[in-house]
């Protein structure tokens, strides 16, 4: 808020002496105020966007939990852990889940030992000796060779390339036997041995499967709860950001109001002659600039119809701040108009296209000349 304090301090130094110097200082002051107003508009738009987002979020939540009261929701929000804390919880949860899965894999190792210690397991303990056995078409038939020594190495791997869960091991155990059954004739010894061991393995796997399913269900529930907790944490963080932003907007509005009041106090009262010249200058504006000038009047006069076909503008009835705003705008507009105008006839042609607006301007100027200041 240091910027606003500086602006207020500078505003206090605005002089009320030489009119030209006053105009220069007030113009600079006006620019600062306009910049602040633009920033406030941007902040307000952001606040509106946040409010719309949370409004839609709350509607969805109410549809899901109609029984919860608003008081409960507020209490719930107060106890939502931060995103940083949620990340720490997620790390601990992942570590615990990984440890439980390692325990399951060790238990599954008992099944593997029972299968590999069977008297018919010896053909499957090492990779198939394709060259030694002259199996030249082996890799054309088998896409992914597998054996129990490879499974053992994968199970004991410490470099992160090993199995992540029991189901991955189960897939490879089946592959050992299905490869043998696929390559060897049904009546061959290897095919019969593989089929027999596969059946024994499937029996043991069905007995072990409930433990795997229980862990997987628990893991899914934990992940769903974690996602919900993270979502609530993010919403709570954005809610705090929205509240902080609202507080900042309020402070900005307060400072803006102070600036407006101070600016008005620093305006010297416009003389009757200046009002007359202001009314005459209005008549020299282009239709587009005239519409903008009327909008300035409408800002402080909600009942004033700036877009009507004909307008009746009483210069003497306007506030000092409105009069000075008009003066600043008209001087700038006429200066630009003068630079952009190629010739007097060009301006006349342009004005003729908007005759009705120009007649309104003439009426304004006439009213300014005939009416006494109040």
Tab-separated table of C-alpha atoms in Angstrom, residues 82-228:
chain	number	residue	atom	x	y	z
A	82	UNK	CA	-2.297	-27.589	3.701
A	83	UNK	CA	-1.086	-28.796	0.301
A	84	UNK	CA	2.434	-29.191	1.716
A	85	UNK	CA	1.144	-31.414	4.520
A	86	UNK	CA	-0.948	-33.402	2.043
A	87	UNK	CA	2.176	-34.086	-0.029
A	88	UNK	CA	3.985	-35.382	3.055
A	89	UNK	CA	1.034	-37.613	3.910
A	90	UNK	CA	0.987	-38.913	0.327
A	91	UNK	CA	4.692	-39.791	0.532
A	92	UNK	CA	4.183	-41.751	3.764
A	93	UNK	CA	1.111	-43.470	2.332
A	94	UNK	CA	2.999	-44.553	-0.810
A	95	UNK	CA	5.848	-45.914	1.310
A	96	UNK	CA	3.424	-47.903	3.494
A	97	UNK	CA	1.622	-49.307	0.427
A	98	UNK	CA	4.944	-50.315	-1.162
A	99	UNK	CA	5.956	-52.099	2.057
A	100	UNK	CA	2.674	-54.022	2.167
A	101	UNK	CA	3.128	-55.063	-1.457
A	102	UNK	CA	6.668	-56.254	-0.706
A	103	UNK	CA	5.234	-58.397	2.079
A	104	UNK	CA	2.734	-59.902	-0.358
A	105	UNK	CA	5.495	-60.615	-2.858
A	106	UNK	CA	7.480	-62.412	-0.148
A	107	UNK	CA	4.414	-64.511	0.676
A	108	UNK	CA	3.999	-65.234	-3.032
A	109	UNK	CA	7.584	-66.480	-2.987
A	110	UNK	CA	6.381	-69.498	-1.026
A	111	UNK	CA	4.184	-70.496	-3.972
A	112	UNK	CA	7.107	-70.047	-6.355
A	113	UNK	CA	9.336	-72.297	-4.253
A	114	UNK	CA	6.667	-74.989	-4.179
A	115	UNK	CA	6.368	-74.899	-7.965
A	116	UNK	CA	10.095	-74.725	-8.700
A	117	UNK	CA	10.851	-77.586	-6.283
A	118	UNK	CA	8.490	-79.904	-8.117
A	119	UNK	CA	10.204	-82.845	-9.852
A	120	UNK	CA	8.920	-81.650	-13.228
A	121	UNK	CA	10.136	-78.054	-12.882
A	122	UNK	CA	13.710	-78.616	-14.105
A	123	UNK	CA	13.036	-77.797	-17.841
A	124	UNK	CA	11.805	-74.348	-16.849
A	125	UNK	CA	14.471	-73.245	-14.401
A	126	UNK	CA	16.839	-71.693	-16.971
A	127	UNK	CA	16.373	-69.918	-20.318
A	128	UNK	CA	15.784	-72.262	-23.247
A	129	UNK	CA	19.096	-73.201	-24.935
A	130	UNK	CA	17.891	-72.340	-28.406
A	131	UNK	CA	21.236	-72.892	-30.191
A	132	UNK	CA	22.260	-75.959	-28.205
A	133	UNK	CA	18.950	-77.681	-28.866
A	134	UNK	CA	18.830	-76.517	-32.486
A	135	UNK	CA	15.509	-74.732	-32.051
A	136	UNK	CA	15.980	-72.402	-35.027
A	137	UNK	CA	12.324	-71.354	-35.216
A	138	UNK	CA	11.939	-70.735	-31.454
A	139	UNK	CA	11.938	-66.927	-31.630
A	140	UNK	CA	9.499	-67.035	-34.524
A	141	UNK	CA	6.982	-68.880	-32.339
A	142	UNK	CA	7.736	-67.355	-28.934
A	143	UNK	CA	7.516	-63.561	-28.638
A	144	UNK	CA	8.773	-63.270	-25.056
A	145	UNK	CA	10.842	-66.113	-23.609
A	146	UNK	CA	10.556	-66.615	-19.833
A	147	UNK	CA	12.043	-68.906	-17.165
A	148	UNK	CA	12.229	-69.071	-13.368
A	149	UNK	CA	15.803	-67.802	-13.112
A	150	UNK	CA	14.731	-64.638	-14.925
A	151	UNK	CA	11.743	-64.316	-12.598
A	152	UNK	CA	14.021	-64.744	-9.572
A	153	UNK	CA	16.387	-62.021	-10.825
A	154	UNK	CA	13.473	-59.656	-11.433
A	155	UNK	CA	12.107	-60.331	-7.959
A	156	UNK	CA	15.442	-59.570	-6.294
A	157	UNK	CA	16.321	-56.532	-8.448
A	158	UNK	CA	17.290	-53.451	-6.405
A	159	UNK	CA	17.741	-50.941	-9.225
A	160	UNK	CA	14.053	-50.183	-9.672
A	161	UNK	CA	13.629	-52.478	-12.681
A	162	UNK	CA	12.067	-55.318	-10.675
A	163	UNK	CA	8.447	-56.286	-10.203
A	164	UNK	CA	6.181	-53.643	-8.695
A	165	UNK	CA	3.366	-55.953	-7.629
A	166	UNK	CA	2.408	-59.615	-7.318
A	167	UNK	CA	0.293	-59.676	-10.468
A	168	UNK	CA	3.369	-58.890	-12.598
A	169	UNK	CA	5.098	-61.995	-11.197
A	170	UNK	CA	1.990	-64.070	-11.776
A	171	UNK	CA	1.905	-63.030	-15.443
A	172	UNK	CA	5.493	-64.161	-15.988
A	173	UNK	CA	4.970	-67.490	-14.158
A	174	UNK	CA	2.078	-68.263	-16.477
A	175	UNK	CA	4.221	-67.203	-19.439
A	176	UNK	CA	6.862	-69.819	-18.534
A	177	UNK	CA	4.341	-72.607	-18.926
A	178	UNK	CA	2.258	-71.213	-21.799
A	179	UNK	CA	5.433	-70.700	-23.877
A	180	UNK	CA	6.375	-74.360	-23.343
A	181	UNK	CA	2.864	-75.513	-24.207
A	182	UNK	CA	2.788	-73.316	-27.291
A	183	UNK	CA	6.105	-74.462	-28.743
A	184	UNK	CA	5.963	-78.161	-27.832
A	185	UNK	CA	3.497	-80.742	-29.150
A	186	UNK	CA	0.627	-81.667	-26.827
A	187	UNK	CA	1.858	-85.248	-26.502
A	188	UNK	CA	5.438	-84.215	-25.686
A	189	UNK	CA	6.750	-84.573	-22.146
A	190	UNK	CA	7.593	-80.861	-21.841
A	191	UNK	CA	4.060	-79.889	-22.855
A	192	UNK	CA	2.493	-82.266	-20.329
A	193	UNK	CA	4.861	-81.151	-17.573
A	194	UNK	CA	4.137	-77.469	-18.269
A	195	UNK	CA	0.372	-78.034	-18.307
A	196	UNK	CA	0.485	-79.962	-15.030
A	197	UNK	CA	2.556	-77.318	-13.240
A	198	UNK	CA	0.375	-74.518	-14.603
A	199	UNK	CA	-2.707	-76.186	-13.149
A	200	UNK	CA	-1.009	-76.551	-9.752
A	201	UNK	CA	0.059	-72.905	-9.891
A	202	UNK	CA	-3.460	-71.684	-10.729
A	203	UNK	CA	-4.864	-73.598	-7.736
A	204	UNK	CA	-2.393	-71.958	-5.376
A	205	UNK	CA	-2.934	-68.556	-7.015
A	206	UNK	CA	-6.692	-68.747	-6.427
A	207	UNK	CA	-6.031	-69.379	-2.747
A	208	UNK	CA	-3.660	-66.425	-2.571
A	209	UNK	CA	-5.763	-64.050	-4.710
A	210	UNK	CA	-8.056	-62.720	-1.884
A	211	UNK	CA	-5.024	-61.161	-0.173
A	212	UNK	CA	-4.025	-59.473	-3.427
A	213	UNK	CA	-7.563	-58.205	-4.044
A	214	UNK	CA	-7.808	-56.875	-0.490
A	215	UNK	CA	-4.586	-54.907	-0.873
A	216	UNK	CA	-5.612	-53.554	-4.272
A	217	UNK	CA	-8.993	-52.429	-2.887
A	218	UNK	CA	-7.291	-50.739	0.043
A	219	UNK	CA	-4.867	-49.026	-2.302
A	220	UNK	CA	-7.708	-47.731	-4.497
A	221	UNK	CA	-9.572	-46.379	-1.477
A	222	UNK	CA	-6.457	-44.659	-0.161
A	223	UNK	CA	-5.763	-43.081	-3.539
A	224	UNK	CA	-9.377	-41.875	-3.846
A	225	UNK	CA	-9.233	-40.371	-0.348
A	226	UNK	CA	-5.868	-38.803	-1.155
A	227	UNK	CA	-7.225	-37.207	-4.313
A	228	UNK	CA	-10.210	-35.813	-2.418
